[in-house]
Coordinates of C-alpha atoms in Angstrom, one line a residue:
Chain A
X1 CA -244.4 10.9 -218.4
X2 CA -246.4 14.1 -219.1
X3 CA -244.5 16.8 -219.7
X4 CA -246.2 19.3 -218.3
X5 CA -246.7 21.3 -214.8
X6 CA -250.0 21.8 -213.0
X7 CA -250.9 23.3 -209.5
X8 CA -252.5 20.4 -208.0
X9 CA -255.3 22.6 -206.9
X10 CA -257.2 25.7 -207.4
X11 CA -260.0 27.7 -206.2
X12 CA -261.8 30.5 -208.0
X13 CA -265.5 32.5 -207.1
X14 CA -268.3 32.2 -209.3
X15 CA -268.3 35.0 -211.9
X16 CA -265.0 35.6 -211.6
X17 CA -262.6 34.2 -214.1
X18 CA -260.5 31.7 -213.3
X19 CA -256.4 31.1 -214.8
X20 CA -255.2 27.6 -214.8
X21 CA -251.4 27.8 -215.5
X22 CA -249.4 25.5 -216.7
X23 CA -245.1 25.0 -217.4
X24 CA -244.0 23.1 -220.3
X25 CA -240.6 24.4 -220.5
X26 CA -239.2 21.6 -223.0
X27 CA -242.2 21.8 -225.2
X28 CA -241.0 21.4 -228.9
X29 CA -241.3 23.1 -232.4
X30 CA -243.8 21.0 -233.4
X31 CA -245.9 21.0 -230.2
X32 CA -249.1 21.8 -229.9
X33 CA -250.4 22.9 -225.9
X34 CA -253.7 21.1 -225.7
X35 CA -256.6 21.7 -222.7
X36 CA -259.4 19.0 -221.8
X37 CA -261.1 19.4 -218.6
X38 CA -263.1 15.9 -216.7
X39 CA -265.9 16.4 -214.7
X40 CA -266.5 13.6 -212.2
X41 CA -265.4 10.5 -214.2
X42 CA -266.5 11.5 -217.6
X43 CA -264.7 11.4 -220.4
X44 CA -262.3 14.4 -221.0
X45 CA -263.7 17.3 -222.9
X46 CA -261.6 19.5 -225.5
X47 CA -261.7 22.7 -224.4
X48 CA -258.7 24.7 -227.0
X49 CA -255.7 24.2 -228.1
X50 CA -253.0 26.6 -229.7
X51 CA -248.8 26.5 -231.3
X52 CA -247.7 29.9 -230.9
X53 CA -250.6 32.5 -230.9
X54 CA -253.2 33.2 -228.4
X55 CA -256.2 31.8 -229.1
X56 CA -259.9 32.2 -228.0
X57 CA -263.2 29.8 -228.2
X58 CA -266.5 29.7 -226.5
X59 CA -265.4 28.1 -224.1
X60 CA -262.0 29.2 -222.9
X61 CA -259.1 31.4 -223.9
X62 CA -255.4 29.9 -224.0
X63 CA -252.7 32.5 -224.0
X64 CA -248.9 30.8 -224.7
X65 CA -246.0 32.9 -223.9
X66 CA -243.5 34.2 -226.4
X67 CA -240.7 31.3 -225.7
X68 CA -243.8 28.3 -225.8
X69 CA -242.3 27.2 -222.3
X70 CA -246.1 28.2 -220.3
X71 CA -249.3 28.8 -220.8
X72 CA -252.7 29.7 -219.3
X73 CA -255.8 28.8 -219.6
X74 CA -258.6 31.7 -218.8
X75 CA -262.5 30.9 -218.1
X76 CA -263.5 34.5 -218.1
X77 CA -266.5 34.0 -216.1
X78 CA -266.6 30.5 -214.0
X79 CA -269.9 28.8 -213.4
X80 CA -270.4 26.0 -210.5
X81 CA -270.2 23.9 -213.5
X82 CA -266.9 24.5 -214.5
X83 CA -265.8 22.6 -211.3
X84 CA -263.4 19.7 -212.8
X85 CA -260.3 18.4 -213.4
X86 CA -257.7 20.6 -216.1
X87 CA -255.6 18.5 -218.2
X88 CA -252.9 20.7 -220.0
X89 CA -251.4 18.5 -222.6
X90 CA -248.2 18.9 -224.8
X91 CA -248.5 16.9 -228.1
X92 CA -247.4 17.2 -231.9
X93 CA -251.5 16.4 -232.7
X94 CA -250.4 14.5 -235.6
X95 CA -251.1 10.5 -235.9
X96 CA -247.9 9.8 -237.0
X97 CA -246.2 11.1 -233.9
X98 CA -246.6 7.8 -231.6
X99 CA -250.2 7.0 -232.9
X100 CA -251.2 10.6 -231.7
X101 CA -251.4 9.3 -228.1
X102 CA -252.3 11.8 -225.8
X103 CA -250.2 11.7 -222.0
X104 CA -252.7 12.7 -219.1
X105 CA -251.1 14.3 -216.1
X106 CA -252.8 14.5 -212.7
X107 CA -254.1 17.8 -213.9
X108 CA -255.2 21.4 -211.7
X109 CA -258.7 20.3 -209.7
X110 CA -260.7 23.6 -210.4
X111 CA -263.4 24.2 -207.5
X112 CA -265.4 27.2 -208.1
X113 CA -267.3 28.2 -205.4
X114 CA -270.3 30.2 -205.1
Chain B
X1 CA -273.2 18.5 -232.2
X2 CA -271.5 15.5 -233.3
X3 CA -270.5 13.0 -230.3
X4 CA -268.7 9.6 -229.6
X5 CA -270.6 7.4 -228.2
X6 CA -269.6 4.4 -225.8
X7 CA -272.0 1.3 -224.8
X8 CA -272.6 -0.4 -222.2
X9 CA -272.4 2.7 -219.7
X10 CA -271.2 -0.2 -216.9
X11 CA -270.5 -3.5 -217.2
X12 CA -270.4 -6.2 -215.0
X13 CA -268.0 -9.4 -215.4
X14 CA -266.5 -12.3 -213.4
X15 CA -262.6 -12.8 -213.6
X16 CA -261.6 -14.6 -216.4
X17 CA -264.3 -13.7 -219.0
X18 CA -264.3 -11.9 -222.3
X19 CA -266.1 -8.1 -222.3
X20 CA -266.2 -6.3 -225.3
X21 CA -266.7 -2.9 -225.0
X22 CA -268.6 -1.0 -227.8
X23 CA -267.8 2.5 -229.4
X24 CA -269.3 4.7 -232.0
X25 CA -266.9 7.4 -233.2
X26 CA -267.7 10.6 -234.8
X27 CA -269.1 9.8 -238.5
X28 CA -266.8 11.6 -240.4
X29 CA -263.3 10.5 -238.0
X30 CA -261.1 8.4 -239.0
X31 CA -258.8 7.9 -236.6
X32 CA -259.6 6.2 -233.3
X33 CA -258.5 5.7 -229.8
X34 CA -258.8 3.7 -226.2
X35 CA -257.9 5.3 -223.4
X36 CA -258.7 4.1 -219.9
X37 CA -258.5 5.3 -216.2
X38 CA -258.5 3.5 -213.2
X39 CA -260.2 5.2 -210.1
X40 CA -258.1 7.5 -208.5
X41 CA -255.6 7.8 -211.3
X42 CA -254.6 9.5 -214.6
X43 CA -255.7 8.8 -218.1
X44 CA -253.6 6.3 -219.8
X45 CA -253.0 5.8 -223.4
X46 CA -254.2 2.0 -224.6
X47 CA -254.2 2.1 -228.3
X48 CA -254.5 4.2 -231.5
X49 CA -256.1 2.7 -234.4
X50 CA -256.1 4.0 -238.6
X51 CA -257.4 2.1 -241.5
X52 CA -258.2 -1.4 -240.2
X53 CA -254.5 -1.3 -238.1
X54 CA -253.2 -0.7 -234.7
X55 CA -251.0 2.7 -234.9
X56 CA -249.6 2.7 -231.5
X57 CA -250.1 0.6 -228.4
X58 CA -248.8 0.6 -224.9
X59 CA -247.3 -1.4 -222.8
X60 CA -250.7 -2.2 -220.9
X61 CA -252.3 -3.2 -224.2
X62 CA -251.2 -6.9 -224.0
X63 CA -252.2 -10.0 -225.6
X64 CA -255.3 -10.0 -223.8
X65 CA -256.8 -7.0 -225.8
X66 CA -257.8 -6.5 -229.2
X67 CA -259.7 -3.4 -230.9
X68 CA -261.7 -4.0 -233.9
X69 CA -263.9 -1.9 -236.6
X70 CA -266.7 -4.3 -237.4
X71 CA -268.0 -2.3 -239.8
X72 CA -268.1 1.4 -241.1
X73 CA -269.5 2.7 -237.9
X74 CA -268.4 1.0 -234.8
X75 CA -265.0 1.0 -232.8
X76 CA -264.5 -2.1 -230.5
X77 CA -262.4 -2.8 -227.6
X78 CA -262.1 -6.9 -226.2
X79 CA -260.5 -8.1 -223.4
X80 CA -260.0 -11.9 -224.0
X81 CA -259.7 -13.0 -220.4
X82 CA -260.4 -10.6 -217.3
X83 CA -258.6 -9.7 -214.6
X84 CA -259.8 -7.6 -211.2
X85 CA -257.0 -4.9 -212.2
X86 CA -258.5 -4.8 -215.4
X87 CA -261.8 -2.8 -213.7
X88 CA -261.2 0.9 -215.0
X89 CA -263.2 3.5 -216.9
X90 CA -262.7 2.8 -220.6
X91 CA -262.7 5.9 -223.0
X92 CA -263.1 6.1 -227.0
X93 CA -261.7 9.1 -228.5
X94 CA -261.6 9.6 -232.1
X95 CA -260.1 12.1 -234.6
X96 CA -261.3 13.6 -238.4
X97 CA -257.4 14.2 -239.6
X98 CA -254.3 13.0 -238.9
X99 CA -252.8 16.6 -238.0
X100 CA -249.4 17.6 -238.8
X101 CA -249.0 19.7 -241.9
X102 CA -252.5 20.4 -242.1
X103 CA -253.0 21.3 -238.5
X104 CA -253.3 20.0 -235.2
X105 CA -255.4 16.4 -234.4
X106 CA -258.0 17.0 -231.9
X107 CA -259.3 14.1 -230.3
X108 CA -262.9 13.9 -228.8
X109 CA -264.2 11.4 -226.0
X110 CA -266.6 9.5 -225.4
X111 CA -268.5 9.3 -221.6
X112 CA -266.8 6.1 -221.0
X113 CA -267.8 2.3 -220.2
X114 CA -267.1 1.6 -216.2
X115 CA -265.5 -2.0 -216.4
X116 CA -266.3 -3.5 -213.0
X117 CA -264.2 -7.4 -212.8
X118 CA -265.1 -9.5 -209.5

């Protein structure tokens, strides 16, 4: 099972930025907090991922809280295509942890709307 | 930018016959996944694949699949003998590193192959 919360849902207005949360209150030492998003039925995209700090890409920026147990993932400014499924994944991102395999959750559905 | 790619886009079988399902990974990865998702549902974990040898498998990857790396650039998934619950998207996801110590394994998808069994 994942081990990870998501709101099933979300809604957020174009422009505006939107902040996908996410619990993973028995995330371990080791354990990286991973996001992908889907659009439609492609395949998942990396967006970011992080361990302790805060970190910040192109695309997105994760910030983790002090005690690891939740994060959130910010889009600063959400386009129409930024409507997709979230995937916030806990993993140790290291093959020789079970193969590496990632666990999918049902994810937060992110609609922007115009 | 450096993609995984996945061929055919859909395919189209009758119960009971072999599919093989091709992937091309990232040039520089060398660690490899399968991943697939039935309609409706979550991503599920099918295999995990390093240096000619299965790393991990699930419980759905049964005696009826295989993977294979034919050669130094493709990544192959076979189903032996279909079945209608087979009919899923199919994802290949590869990775450069094996993370841990040196930092964290990212894996990157492909756009899938839509199995379709009748």
């Amino acid at each position: 099972d994942a081990k990870t919360t998501q709101p099933p849902s979300m809604d957020c207005a174009e422009g505006r930025a939107a902040n996908l949360p996410c619990n993973h209150s028995t995330i371990s030492g080791n354990e990286y907090v991973y996001w992908y998003r889907q659009i439609h039925s492609q395949g998942p995209q990396y967006i970011i991922h992080g361990l302790k700090n805060n970190e910040t890409n192109e695309m997105a920026s994760l910030i983790i809280t002090e005690d690891r147990k939740s994060s959130t993932l910010i889009l600063p400014h959400a386009t129409l295509r930024d409507t997709a499924v979230y995937y916030c994944i806990v993993s140790a991102g290291a093959f020789y942890n079970q193969g590496g395999k990632l666990i999918f959750g049902q994810g937060t559905e992110l609609s922007v709307k115009p | 930018e450096p993609e995984v790619t996945q061929t055919p886009s859909h395919q189209v079988t009758q119960m009971g016959q072999e599919v093989i399902l091709r992937c091309v990974p990232i040039s520089n990865h060398l660690y490899f996944y399968w991943y697939r998702q039935i309609l409706g549902q979550k991503v599920e974990f099918l295999v995990s694949f390093y240096n000619n040898e299965i790393s991990e498998k699930s419980e759905i990857f049964d005696d009826q699949f295989s993977v294979e790396r034919p050669d130094g650039s493709n990544f192959t998934l076979k189903i032996r003998s279909t079945k209608l619950e087979d009919s899923a998207m199919y994802f290949c996801a590869s990775s450069e590193s094996a993370g841990g110590q040196i930092g964290a394994d990212t894996q990157y998808f492909g756009p899938g192959t839509r199995l379709t069994v009748l």
